[in-house]
Coordinates of C-alpha atoms in Angstrom, one line a residue:
M705 CA 81.4 146.0 104.8
E706 CA 83.5 143.1 103.4
K707 CA 86.1 141.3 105.6
N708 CA 89.0 139.4 104.1
I709 CA 89.8 136.2 106.0
K710 CA 93.1 134.5 105.8
V711 CA 93.1 130.7 105.4
P712 CA 94.0 128.7 107.4
V713 CA 91.4 130.3 109.7
K714 CA 92.0 131.1 113.3
N715 CA 89.2 131.2 115.9
E716 CA 89.6 134.9 116.5
D717 CA 89.0 135.6 112.8
L718 CA 85.4 134.4 113.0
T719 CA 84.2 135.7 116.4
D720 CA 82.5 138.9 115.1
L721 CA 81.0 137.4 112.0
K722 CA 77.2 137.0 111.8
I723 CA 74.7 136.0 109.3
G724 CA 74.4 138.4 106.4
D725 CA 78.1 139.6 106.7
V726 CA 80.1 139.4 103.5
I727 CA 83.6 138.0 103.4
T728 CA 86.4 137.1 100.9
L729 CA 89.1 134.5 101.5
T730 CA 92.8 134.6 100.8
G731 CA 95.0 131.5 101.2
N732 CA 94.0 128.0 100.2
I733 CA 90.5 126.5 99.8
I734 CA 89.8 122.9 99.1
T735 CA 87.0 121.6 96.9
A736 CA 85.1 118.6 98.2
R737 CA 81.7 117.2 97.1
D738 CA 79.8 114.3 98.6
Q739 CA 82.2 111.5 97.5
A740 CA 85.2 113.3 98.9
H741 CA 83.4 114.0 102.2
K742 CA 82.6 110.3 102.5
R743 CA 86.2 109.3 101.8
I744 CA 87.5 111.9 104.3
L745 CA 85.4 110.2 107.0
E746 CA 86.5 106.7 105.8
Q747 CA 90.2 107.3 105.3
G748 CA 91.1 110.7 106.7
A749 CA 91.8 113.8 104.7
P750 CA 94.8 113.6 102.3
L751 CA 96.0 117.0 103.5
D752 CA 95.7 119.1 106.7
I753 CA 92.2 120.5 107.1
E754 CA 92.7 122.2 110.4
G755 CA 91.4 125.8 109.9
A756 CA 90.5 125.0 106.3
A757 CA 87.9 126.4 104.0
I758 CA 86.1 123.6 102.2
F759 CA 84.2 124.5 99.0
H760 CA 81.3 122.4 97.8
A761 CA 82.2 122.7 94.1
G762 CA 82.8 120.5 91.1
P763 CA 85.3 122.6 89.2
I764 CA 85.9 122.5 85.4
I765 CA 89.6 122.0 84.9
S766 CA 91.7 121.5 81.8
K767 CA 95.0 119.7 81.6
D768 CA 98.0 120.4 79.3
E769 CA 101.7 119.9 79.3
N770 CA 102.1 122.5 82.0
G771 CA 99.7 120.9 84.4
Y772 CA 96.1 121.8 85.4
K773 CA 94.3 125.1 84.7
M774 CA 91.1 126.2 86.3
V775 CA 88.3 126.9 83.8
A776 CA 85.4 127.5 86.1
V777 CA 84.5 126.9 89.7
G778 CA 81.1 127.5 91.2
P779 CA 79.2 126.2 94.2
T780 CA 77.1 123.0 94.1
T781 CA 74.1 122.3 96.2
S782 CA 75.3 121.8 99.8
M783 CA 72.4 119.8 101.2
R784 CA 74.0 116.7 99.5
M785 CA 76.8 116.9 102.0
N786 CA 74.4 116.9 105.0
P787 CA 75.1 113.2 105.9
Y788 CA 78.9 113.9 106.2
Q789 CA 79.4 117.6 106.9
S790 CA 79.0 117.7 110.7
D791 CA 81.6 115.0 111.2
V792 CA 84.0 116.6 108.7
I793 CA 83.6 120.0 110.5
D794 CA 84.6 118.1 113.7
M795 CA 87.9 117.3 112.0
G796 CA 88.9 121.0 111.9
P797 CA 87.7 123.1 109.0
R798 CA 86.4 126.5 110.0
I799 CA 84.6 127.6 106.9
V800 CA 82.3 125.6 104.6
I801 CA 81.4 127.3 101.3
G802 CA 78.4 126.2 99.3
K803 CA 75.0 126.9 97.9
G804 CA 71.6 126.7 99.5
G805 CA 70.9 125.7 103.1
M806 CA 72.2 122.9 105.3
D807 CA 70.5 121.0 108.1
D808 CA 70.5 121.2 111.9
T809 CA 73.3 118.7 112.3
V810 CA 75.5 121.1 110.4
R811 CA 74.2 124.1 112.5
K812 CA 75.1 122.3 115.7
A813 CA 78.6 121.4 114.4
L814 CA 79.2 125.0 113.4
V815 CA 78.4 126.2 116.9
K816 CA 80.4 123.4 118.6
N817 CA 83.5 124.1 116.4
N818 CA 83.2 127.9 116.0
A819 CA 82.8 127.6 112.3
L820 CA 80.8 129.2 109.5
Y821 CA 78.8 128.2 106.5
V822 CA 79.0 130.8 103.8
V823 CA 77.2 130.8 100.4
A824 CA 78.7 131.6 97.1
T825 CA 76.4 132.9 94.3
G826 CA 75.4 130.2 91.8
G827 CA 76.1 131.1 88.2
C828 CA 79.3 133.0 89.1
A829 CA 81.8 130.3 88.3
A830 CA 83.6 132.4 85.8
L831 CA 83.9 135.2 88.4
Y832 CA 85.2 133.0 91.1
V833 CA 87.8 131.5 88.8
D834 CA 89.5 134.9 88.6
A835 CA 90.4 134.7 92.3
V836 CA 92.2 131.3 91.8
E837 CA 95.9 132.1 91.6
E838 CA 97.1 128.5 91.3
I839 CA 96.0 124.8 91.6
E840 CA 98.5 123.6 94.2
S841 CA 97.5 120.0 94.3
V842 CA 94.8 117.4 93.6
D843 CA 93.9 114.3 95.5
W844 CA 91.5 111.5 94.7
L845 CA 91.3 111.9 91.0
D846 CA 90.0 108.3 90.9
L847 CA 86.7 109.9 92.0
G848 CA 86.6 111.9 88.8
M849 CA 87.6 115.5 88.1
P850 CA 84.5 117.1 89.8
E851 CA 84.6 114.9 92.9
A852 CA 88.4 115.1 93.4
M853 CA 89.8 117.3 96.1
W854 CA 91.4 120.4 94.5
N855 CA 93.7 122.5 96.7
L856 CA 93.4 126.0 95.3
K857 CA 95.5 129.1 96.2
V858 CA 93.1 132.0 96.1
K859 CA 93.2 135.8 96.7
D860 CA 90.1 137.7 97.6
F861 CA 87.8 134.8 96.8
G862 CA 84.2 135.9 97.0
P863 CA 82.1 137.7 97.8
L864 CA 80.7 135.1 100.1
I865 CA 77.7 135.7 102.5
V866 CA 77.6 134.2 106.0
A867 CA 74.5 132.0 105.9
M868 CA 75.0 130.1 109.1
D869 CA 77.1 131.5 112.0
S870 CA 78.8 130.0 115.0
D871 CA 76.0 131.3 117.2
G872 CA 73.5 129.0 115.5
N873 CA 71.8 131.6 113.4
S874 CA 70.8 130.9 109.8
L875 CA 69.5 132.9 106.9
Y876 CA 67.3 130.0 106.1
D877 CA 65.2 130.1 109.2

């Protein structure tokens, strides 16, 4: 069974989800890698992240006279965000999207904040881009295109597998 979650996420949207469940997302997701996570903690987020879905991704984006166009967007290794992720989760995001496992500080933050860590399949960047309807905004381009925070309007983004749930369970145990 696949469940579609609307973003921004409400607590009740996540209560029945457990490791191994498959979800898709509709709404807005925000890309953020390690430098963006660090800056969120230093300066605050440039947009509202309450109920957000944060995607560990470095998208490939082209720019023309009409603005930005998504070329590909796939997950990057999430363990690089371990030093920052639990503190960022405390700021309100309910879903973290990435690749590979994350540490016990993240597990504890997920439980504390009723949040999920879901994994996207590596190598599927071209597939995931099809779910991106629009690039709504970009912040922190001074960090470089892959490290900037891209605010993406998506529909049925996924499939994503719940890898760490709000009960402290992990597929990586």
